[in-house]
Coordinates of C-alpha atoms and ligand atoms in Angstrom, one line a residue:
M1 CA 63.6 228.0 47.1
K2 CA 64.0 224.5 45.7
I3 CA 66.6 224.5 42.9
S4 CA 67.5 221.5 41.0
V5 CA 69.3 220.6 37.8
K6 CA 67.7 218.3 35.3
Q7 CA 67.7 217.2 31.7
V8 CA 64.8 217.8 29.4
S9 CA 63.7 214.2 29.4
E10 CA 63.4 214.3 33.2
V11 CA 60.9 217.2 33.2
R12 CA 58.9 216.4 30.1
G13 CA 55.3 216.0 31.0
E14 CA 55.7 217.6 34.4
F15 CA 53.7 220.7 35.1
F16 CA 55.4 224.1 35.8
D17 CA 53.9 227.6 36.0
A18 CA 56.4 228.9 33.5
V19 CA 59.2 228.0 31.2
V20 CA 62.0 230.6 31.0
V21 CA 63.7 231.2 27.6
F22 CA 66.7 233.4 26.9
S23 CA 66.6 235.6 23.9
F24 CA 69.7 237.6 22.6
E25 CA 69.4 240.8 20.7
G26 CA 69.5 240.3 16.9
K27 CA 69.9 236.5 17.2
K28 CA 67.6 233.6 16.5
V29 CA 66.1 232.0 19.5
R30 CA 67.7 228.5 20.1
R31 CA 68.2 225.8 22.7
V32 CA 64.7 226.2 24.1
F33 CA 62.9 223.1 25.4
D34 CA 62.1 221.1 22.3
N35 CA 61.5 221.9 18.7
S36 CA 57.9 222.8 19.0
L37 CA 58.6 225.3 21.7
T38 CA 61.6 226.7 19.9
K39 CA 59.3 227.4 16.9
I40 CA 56.6 229.0 19.0
V41 CA 59.1 231.2 20.8
S42 CA 60.8 232.3 17.6
E43 CA 57.4 233.3 16.2
I44 CA 56.5 235.2 19.3
V45 CA 59.7 237.1 19.4
E46 CA 59.3 238.0 15.7
R47 CA 55.6 238.8 15.9
E48 CA 55.8 240.9 19.0
K49 CA 59.1 242.6 17.8
F50 CA 60.5 241.8 21.2
S51 CA 63.7 243.8 21.6
S52 CA 65.6 241.2 23.7
K53 CA 67.2 244.1 25.5
F54 CA 69.0 243.1 28.6
G55 CA 66.6 242.4 31.5
E56 CA 63.4 242.9 29.5
L57 CA 60.6 240.4 29.8
L58 CA 57.9 239.2 27.5
V59 CA 55.4 236.9 29.1
V60 CA 53.1 234.8 27.0
Y61 CA 50.1 233.0 28.5
K62 CA 48.9 229.5 27.8
Y63 CA 46.0 230.3 25.7
K64 CA 48.5 231.1 23.0
L65 CA 50.3 227.7 23.4
P66 CA 49.5 224.3 22.1
R67 CA 47.9 222.1 24.7
S68 CA 50.7 219.6 24.6
L69 CA 53.0 221.9 26.5
R70 CA 52.4 221.7 30.2
F71 CA 53.4 225.2 31.1
N72 CA 51.1 228.0 32.0
K73 CA 53.2 230.7 30.5
I74 CA 56.4 231.3 28.6
V75 CA 58.7 233.9 30.1
I76 CA 61.0 235.3 27.4
L77 CA 64.0 237.0 29.0
G78 CA 65.9 239.6 27.1
A79 CA 69.6 238.7 27.4
G80 CA 71.0 241.7 25.6
K81 CA 74.0 241.5 23.2
E82 CA 75.7 238.1 23.0
E83 CA 79.1 239.7 22.9
K84 CA 78.5 241.4 26.3
F85 CA 77.0 238.4 28.0
D86 CA 79.0 237.0 30.9
S87 CA 78.4 235.3 34.2
E88 CA 77.5 238.6 35.9
A89 CA 74.8 239.1 33.3
L90 CA 73.5 235.7 34.3
R91 CA 73.6 236.6 38.0
K92 CA 71.5 239.7 37.1
L93 CA 69.0 237.7 35.0
G94 CA 68.7 235.1 37.8
S95 CA 67.3 237.9 40.0
V96 CA 65.0 239.1 37.2
I97 CA 63.5 235.6 37.1
S98 CA 62.9 235.5 40.9
K99 CA 61.8 239.1 41.3
N100 CA 59.1 238.9 38.7
A101 CA 57.4 235.8 40.2
E102 CA 54.8 237.9 41.9
K103 CA 54.1 240.3 39.0
Y104 CA 53.6 237.5 36.5
N105 CA 52.2 235.0 39.0
Y106 CA 54.5 232.0 38.7
S107 CA 56.0 230.0 41.6
S108 CA 57.7 227.2 39.7
V109 CA 59.8 227.5 36.6
V110 CA 61.9 225.5 34.2
V111 CA 64.9 227.6 33.1
T112 CA 66.1 226.5 29.7
D113 CA 69.8 226.7 28.8
G114 CA 70.0 229.2 26.0
W115 CA 72.4 231.1 28.3
A116 CA 75.1 228.4 28.1
L117 CA 77.3 230.1 25.5
K118 CA 80.5 228.4 24.6
K119 CA 82.6 231.3 25.7
L120 CA 81.4 231.0 29.3
D121 CA 83.0 229.0 32.0
Y122 CA 80.0 226.7 32.6
S123 CA 80.3 226.1 36.3
L124 CA 81.0 229.8 37.1
A125 CA 78.0 230.9 35.1
F126 CA 75.8 228.2 36.6
R127 CA 76.8 229.3 40.0
A128 CA 76.1 233.0 39.1
L129 CA 72.6 232.1 37.9
V130 CA 71.8 230.3 41.1
E131 CA 73.2 233.2 43.1
G132 CA 71.0 235.7 41.2
L133 CA 67.9 233.5 41.7
I134 CA 68.4 233.5 45.4
L135 CA 69.9 236.9 46.1
G136 CA 67.1 238.5 44.2
T137 CA 64.6 237.4 46.8
Y138 CA 66.0 239.4 49.7
K139 CA 63.5 241.6 51.7
F140 CA 63.8 243.6 54.9
D141 CA 60.4 244.2 56.2
R142 CA 60.9 243.8 60.0
F143 CA 59.6 247.3 60.7
M144 CA 56.7 247.3 58.2
S145 CA 53.6 246.7 60.2
K146 CA 51.6 245.5 57.2
K147 CA 53.4 242.6 55.7
E148 CA 52.3 241.0 52.6
E149 CA 50.5 237.9 54.0
D150 CA 52.4 234.8 53.6
G151 CA 49.7 232.5 52.1
K152 CA 48.6 235.0 49.5
K153 CA 51.9 236.1 48.2
V154 CA 53.4 234.5 45.1
E155 CA 57.0 233.9 45.2
L156 CA 59.4 231.6 43.3
R157 CA 59.4 228.3 45.2
E158 CA 60.9 226.0 42.6
A159 CA 63.4 226.4 39.8
V160 CA 64.6 223.6 37.6
I161 CA 67.6 224.5 35.6
L162 CA 67.9 222.5 32.4
R163 CA 71.2 220.9 31.6
R164 CA 72.3 219.1 28.5
G165 CA 74.5 216.2 29.3
G166 CA 75.3 215.0 32.8
S167 CA 74.2 217.0 35.8
V168 CA 76.6 215.6 38.4
G169 CA 78.0 217.9 41.0
F170 CA 75.6 220.7 40.5
E171 CA 73.5 219.9 43.5
E172 CA 76.6 220.6 45.6
V173 CA 77.0 224.0 44.0
V174 CA 73.3 224.8 44.7
D175 CA 73.8 223.8 48.4
K176 CA 76.9 226.0 48.6
V177 CA 75.2 229.0 47.1
K178 CA 72.4 228.6 49.6
V179 CA 74.8 228.9 52.5
V180 CA 76.5 231.8 50.8
A181 CA 73.2 233.6 50.2
E182 CA 72.1 233.0 53.8
S183 CA 75.2 234.7 55.0
V184 CA 74.8 237.6 52.6
F185 CA 71.3 238.0 53.9
L186 CA 72.6 237.9 57.5
A187 CA 75.0 240.7 56.7
R188 CA 72.3 242.7 55.0
D189 CA 69.9 242.3 58.0
L190 CA 72.6 243.5 60.4
Q191 CA 73.4 246.4 58.2
N192 CA 69.7 247.4 57.7
L193 CA 68.9 247.3 61.4
P194 CA 68.8 250.9 62.8
S195 CA 71.4 251.8 65.4
N196 CA 68.9 252.0 68.2
V197 CA 68.4 248.3 67.7
A198 CA 71.7 247.1 66.4
T199 CA 73.9 248.5 69.3
P200 CA 77.4 247.0 69.9
S201 CA 75.9 244.7 72.5
Y202 CA 73.1 243.5 70.2
I203 CA 75.5 242.8 67.3
A204 CA 78.0 241.0 69.7
N205 CA 75.1 238.8 70.9
I206 CA 74.0 237.9 67.4
A207 CA 77.6 237.1 66.5
K208 CA 77.9 234.9 69.6
E209 CA 74.6 233.1 69.0
E210 CA 75.1 232.5 65.3
C211 CA 78.8 231.6 65.6
E212 CA 78.2 229.1 68.4
K213 CA 75.6 227.3 66.4
V214 CA 78.2 226.4 63.8
G215 CA 81.2 225.8 66.0
V216 CA 83.0 229.1 65.9
R217 CA 84.4 230.2 69.2
V218 CA 83.6 233.7 70.3
K219 CA 85.2 236.0 72.8
V220 CA 83.5 239.3 73.6
I221 CA 85.7 242.0 75.2
G222 CA 83.8 244.8 77.0
R223 CA 85.0 248.2 78.2
D224 CA 86.8 247.1 81.3
E225 CA 88.8 244.3 79.7
A226 CA 89.6 246.5 76.7
E227 CA 91.0 249.0 79.1
S228 CA 93.1 246.5 80.9
M229 CA 94.5 245.4 77.5
G230 CA 95.4 248.9 76.5
M231 CA 93.0 249.2 73.6
N232 CA 93.0 253.0 74.0
L233 CA 92.3 253.9 70.4
F234 CA 89.2 251.7 70.3
L235 CA 88.1 253.2 73.7
A236 CA 88.9 256.8 72.5
V237 CA 86.2 256.4 69.9
A238 CA 83.8 254.8 72.4
R239 CA 84.3 257.5 75.0
G240 CA 81.5 259.8 73.8
S241 CA 78.8 257.1 73.9
E242 CA 76.6 255.6 76.6
E243 CA 76.5 252.3 74.8
E244 CA 79.1 249.8 75.9
P245 CA 81.6 249.0 73.2
K246 CA 82.3 245.4 72.3
F247 CA 85.4 244.0 70.7
V248 CA 84.4 240.6 69.2
V249 CA 86.9 237.9 68.4
M250 CA 85.6 234.8 66.5
E251 CA 87.8 231.8 65.9
Y252 CA 87.1 229.1 63.4
E253 CA 89.5 226.2 63.3
G254 CA 89.2 224.2 60.1
G255 CA 92.6 222.5 60.0
G256 CA 96.3 223.0 59.6
D257 CA 98.4 225.5 61.6
K258 CA 98.2 228.6 59.6
W259 CA 95.9 231.4 60.7
Y260 CA 94.2 234.0 58.5
G261 CA 92.7 237.2 59.9
I262 CA 89.6 239.1 58.7
L263 CA 88.7 242.4 60.4
G264 CA 85.7 244.6 60.0
K265 CA 84.9 248.1 61.1
G266 CA 82.0 248.1 63.4
I267 CA 80.8 251.7 64.0
T268 CA 77.1 251.1 64.8
F269 CA 76.5 254.8 64.2
D270 CA 79.0 257.5 63.1
T271 CA 77.9 261.0 64.1
G272 CA 81.5 262.1 63.6
G273 CA 81.9 262.7 67.3
I274 CA 83.0 266.2 68.3
S275 CA 84.0 266.7 64.6
L276 CA 80.3 266.4 64.1
K277 CA 78.9 265.5 60.6
P278 CA 76.4 267.6 58.8
S279 CA 72.8 266.2 59.3
E280 CA 72.1 265.6 55.6
K281 CA 72.2 261.8 55.0
M282 CA 73.6 261.2 58.5
E283 CA 71.0 258.4 58.8
E284 CA 73.2 256.5 56.4
M285 CA 75.8 256.3 59.1
K286 CA 73.9 253.3 60.6
F287 CA 75.7 251.4 57.8
D288 CA 79.1 252.2 59.3
M289 CA 79.2 248.7 60.7
S290 CA 79.0 247.1 57.3
G291 CA 82.6 245.8 57.6
A292 CA 81.8 244.1 60.8
A293 CA 78.5 242.6 59.3
C294 CA 80.6 241.3 56.4
I295 CA 83.1 239.6 58.7
I296 CA 80.6 238.0 61.0
A297 CA 78.6 236.7 58.1
T298 CA 81.7 235.4 56.3
I299 CA 83.1 233.5 59.2
I300 CA 79.7 231.8 59.7
A301 CA 79.6 230.7 56.1
I302 CA 83.2 229.5 56.3
A303 CA 82.2 227.3 59.2
K304 CA 79.0 226.0 57.6
L305 CA 81.0 225.1 54.5
K306 CA 83.6 223.4 56.7
L307 CA 86.5 225.0 54.8
K308 CA 89.8 223.5 55.9
V309 CA 91.4 226.8 57.1
N310 CA 91.8 228.6 60.4
V311 CA 90.3 232.0 60.4
V312 CA 90.0 234.6 63.1
G313 CA 87.4 237.3 62.6
I314 CA 87.6 240.5 64.6
T315 CA 85.1 243.3 64.8
P316 CA 85.5 246.2 67.1
L317 CA 82.0 247.5 67.7
T318 CA 81.1 251.0 69.1
E319 CA 79.2 254.1 68.4
N320 CA 81.0 257.4 67.5
M321 CA 79.2 260.0 69.6
P322 CA 79.8 263.5 70.8
G323 CA 79.3 263.1 74.5
G324 CA 80.6 265.1 77.5
R325 CA 83.5 262.8 77.9
A326 CA 84.1 262.3 74.1
T327 CA 87.6 262.5 72.6
K328 CA 88.4 266.0 71.3
P329 CA 90.4 267.1 68.3
G330 CA 94.1 267.3 69.3
D331 CA 93.8 264.6 72.0
I332 CA 96.8 262.2 71.9
V333 CA 96.2 258.5 72.6
R334 CA 98.5 255.5 72.9
G335 CA 97.4 252.5 70.9
M336 CA 97.6 249.0 72.1
G337 CA 101.0 248.4 70.5
G338 CA 102.5 251.6 71.9
I339 CA 102.1 254.0 68.9
Y340 CA 100.9 257.5 69.9
V341 CA 98.2 258.9 67.8
E342 CA 97.1 262.6 67.6
I343 CA 93.4 262.5 66.9
V344 CA 93.0 265.6 64.8
N345 CA 89.5 264.7 63.5
T346 CA 87.2 262.5 65.5
D347 CA 85.3 261.7 62.4
A348 CA 88.3 259.6 61.2
E349 CA 87.4 257.0 63.8
G350 CA 87.3 253.8 61.7
R351 CA 91.0 253.7 61.4
L352 CA 91.4 254.2 65.1
I353 CA 89.3 251.2 66.1
L354 CA 90.9 249.1 63.3
A355 CA 94.4 250.0 64.5
D356 CA 93.8 248.2 67.8
A357 CA 92.3 245.3 65.9
L358 CA 95.3 245.1 63.5
E359 CA 97.5 245.1 66.7
Y360 CA 95.4 242.4 68.4
V361 CA 95.5 240.0 65.5
K362 CA 99.3 239.8 65.7
R363 CA 98.9 237.1 68.5
Y364 CA 97.7 234.7 65.8
K365 CA 100.9 235.2 63.7
P366 CA 98.6 235.5 60.7
E367 CA 99.5 234.3 57.2
F368 CA 97.7 237.3 56.0
V369 CA 95.0 239.8 57.2
I370 CA 92.3 241.5 55.3
D371 CA 90.3 244.4 56.8
V372 CA 87.0 245.6 55.4
A373 CA 85.7 249.0 56.3
T374 CA 83.4 251.8 55.2
L375 CA 86.4 254.0 55.8
T376 CA 86.4 257.1 53.7
G377 CA 84.1 259.4 51.7
A378 CA 87.2 260.0 49.6
C379 CA 87.0 256.4 48.3
M380 CA 83.5 257.1 47.1
V381 CA 84.7 260.2 45.4
A382 CA 87.4 258.1 43.6
L383 CA 85.4 255.0 42.6
G384 CA 81.7 255.8 43.0
Y385 CA 79.4 253.0 43.9
E386 CA 81.1 250.4 41.6
A387 CA 84.1 249.2 43.3
A388 CA 85.8 248.9 46.7
G389 CA 89.2 250.5 47.1
L390 CA 91.9 247.9 47.5
M391 CA 95.2 248.8 49.2
G392 CA 97.9 246.6 50.7
N393 CA 101.5 245.7 51.3
D394 CA 101.7 242.4 49.4
D395 CA 101.3 241.8 45.7
Q396 CA 100.4 238.2 45.9
L397 CA 97.6 238.8 48.4
K398 CA 96.3 241.6 46.2
R399 CA 96.3 239.3 43.2
I400 CA 94.3 236.7 45.2
I401 CA 91.8 239.3 46.0
K402 CA 91.6 240.6 42.4
S403 CA 91.0 237.1 41.0
S404 CA 88.2 236.4 43.6
S405 CA 86.8 239.8 42.7
E406 CA 86.6 238.9 39.1
R407 CA 84.8 235.6 39.8
T408 CA 82.3 237.1 42.2
F409 CA 81.9 240.5 40.5
E410 CA 82.4 242.2 43.9
R411 CA 84.7 244.6 42.2
V412 CA 87.8 246.1 43.7
W413 CA 90.2 248.7 42.3
E414 CA 93.7 249.2 43.5
L415 CA 95.0 252.5 44.9
P416 CA 98.7 253.0 45.7
L417 CA 100.4 253.1 49.1
W418 CA 103.6 254.9 48.1
D419 CA 106.1 256.0 50.8
E420 CA 105.5 259.6 49.7
Y421 CA 102.1 259.6 51.3
E422 CA 103.6 259.0 54.7
E423 CA 104.4 262.8 54.9
Y424 CA 100.6 263.5 54.8
I425 CA 100.0 261.9 58.2
K426 CA 103.1 263.2 60.1
S427 CA 102.1 264.8 63.4
N428 CA 103.9 267.7 65.2
F429 CA 103.0 266.2 68.6
A430 CA 102.8 262.4 68.2
D431 CA 104.0 259.4 66.2
V432 CA 101.2 259.9 63.7
K433 CA 98.0 261.8 63.2
N434 CA 94.7 260.3 62.1
V435 CA 94.0 262.5 59.0
G436 CA 95.9 263.8 56.1
N437 CA 95.1 266.9 54.1
R438 CA 92.2 267.3 51.7
Y439 CA 93.6 265.0 49.0
G440 CA 94.1 261.3 48.7
G441 CA 91.9 260.6 51.6
A442 CA 91.3 256.9 50.9
I443 CA 95.1 256.4 50.6
T444 CA 96.1 258.3 53.7
A445 CA 93.5 256.3 55.8
A446 CA 95.2 253.1 54.6
M447 CA 98.7 254.6 55.2
F448 CA 97.5 255.2 58.8
L449 CA 96.5 251.5 59.1
K450 CA 99.8 250.3 57.6
K451 CA 101.6 251.8 60.6
F452 CA 100.0 249.0 62.8
V453 CA 100.8 246.1 60.5
D454 CA 103.8 243.8 60.4
Y455 CA 102.3 241.0 58.3
K456 CA 100.9 240.6 54.8
W457 CA 97.8 242.8 54.8
A458 CA 95.2 244.2 52.5
H459 CA 92.5 246.8 53.1
L460 CA 89.1 247.1 51.4
D461 CA 87.5 250.4 51.6
I462 CA 83.8 249.6 51.0
A463 CA 82.3 253.1 51.7
G464 CA 80.9 253.2 48.1
T465 CA 79.7 249.5 47.8
A466 CA 78.4 248.7 51.3
F467 CA 74.9 250.2 50.8
S468 CA 72.8 251.3 48.0
D469 CA 69.9 253.7 47.7
K470 CA 68.8 251.9 44.5
E471 CA 67.8 248.4 43.8
K472 CA 70.2 246.9 41.2
Y473 CA 69.2 243.5 40.1
Y474 CA 70.4 241.1 42.9
I475 CA 71.5 244.0 45.0
S476 CA 68.8 245.2 47.3
K477 CA 68.3 248.7 48.6
G478 CA 70.1 249.4 51.8
G479 CA 72.8 247.0 53.0
T480 CA 74.3 245.1 50.1
G481 CA 76.3 242.5 52.0
F482 CA 79.3 243.5 49.9
G483 CA 82.4 241.5 50.7
V484 CA 80.9 238.3 51.9
R485 CA 81.0 236.6 48.5
L486 CA 84.4 238.0 47.8
L487 CA 86.0 236.9 51.1
L488 CA 84.4 233.5 50.9
D489 CA 85.7 233.0 47.4
I490 CA 89.2 233.8 48.7
F491 CA 89.0 231.1 51.4
E492 CA 87.3 228.5 49.1
N493 CA 90.2 228.8 46.7
L494 CA 92.9 228.9 49.3
E495 CA 92.2 225.3 50.2
K496 CA 93.0 224.1 46.7
Ligands
BES1 N1 82.2 256.5 58.0 C1 82.9 257.5 57.4 C2 83.1 257.3 55.9 C3 81.9 257.1 55.0 C4 81.4 258.3 54.4 C5 81.4 255.9 54.8 C6 80.3 258.1 53.6 C7 80.3 255.8 53.9 C8 79.8 256.9 53.4 C9 84.2 257.8 58.1 O1 84.3 257.5 59.4 C10 84.5 259.2 57.9 O2 83.7 260.0 58.4 N2 85.6 259.6 57.2 C11 85.9 260.9 57.0 C12 87.4 261.0 57.1 C13 87.9 262.4 57.2 C14 87.5 263.1 58.4 C15 89.4 262.4 57.1 C16 85.5 261.3 55.6 O3 85.6 260.4 54.7 O4 85.0 262.4 55.4
ZN2 ZN1 83.6 259.1 60.7
ZN3 ZN1 83.0 256.0 60.1

């Protein structure tokens, strides 16, 4: 999609399929295109008693317009209540514009700037609008035999965003958002692929190919090498599967001598292992590699944006299957750093593979490490679909994550890691066991991870946000790519 920023004088007289106008509930329509259009739109809103409720559309065709206006139609976009309007609202409305292109048959639009309320941070809001426009176009139809034919299908090809005053610097923002969206789409694609296609080897290969294109070094550690390195927790999860596990390490060197680590859980399918899951909704466990998808996509975007930081991305990839050689409840395994773990429940496997990754990253002497994982159903019980659980051992790092979370609207909510929770994972037979009792499951999972950490660290439990069974504006059904925009925002702002 071509997106540009222009002033009214630059587009006057040019032809567009539609002009998009924002209309707030109970407010007069203003800042449209010019006075004549303002008058027309105001009349239409009044005559049609358009509610202007958030996300509603009123499309008016040319036959009702004076011939001097070179638009085929006017798209009046309900922007809801002005008090509630923020950059997230704009992100959502951006997706409403691109998603309705087919229904209302427009492929080029001029977006007027009625959204630019004084209370908004203009550049954040502008970026959100562009994100919404692009993210709303995501489709995953690789396994649909009948695809809508390319030539016939109407999609939004061009959007000109009107700007009063200078428009310098906004092209850069558009270019940046395109890179970010590409990465979000890569993460969503990897997530949406079924586990018979997206095996550990397949994902490792994609990571290698895509990373090497943008100058990220990749090392793929297979079963034998993992064994010689003592990654026994990782291998304990892989034991029940015929698929070879792959431990992928991606290094991006952007400058300076500090290293930052990002880790992602990569269970390509989680059956639960011998602690087998019930079959209802088990198909959703193909999304159990969402953390890994997020990390691969993020490091690629960091490289494309040439951020001046050094980042290592690590994704242990394996299936969790109940094979004849699978790990059994009660088995005790020595992790790479020497900690003995009693595996009481083989369905609590994410923390096991992450433990070896948390250990491995120590060789980089990282400034901080963030891990991203669809770790616990308990986190969904606590926070639903709206936020990822945030836990960690460093207040400053948690603050950095929270402020990026506010900017990107990839929401996080903190849960505590108090010492008292350590009790919950004490084992009678080993240093630690991999599950607690019924309660505080998101926290005990993080308490387990904390045992393997001796640096500044934060953990994002994305079980509730990684995939969605509903389309929600710019968030598509299936994999959401959650975490990519959040992590990127963190590294974009570290530089400054
Ligand atoms: N992958 C699951 C967590 C999960 C559940 C993610 C639902 C997304 C949606 C994880 O490996 C798991 O099974 N966790 C167990 C832990 C329990 C055995 C302590 C859980 O949450 O039930
Ligand atoms: Zn599990
Ligand atoms: Zn899992």
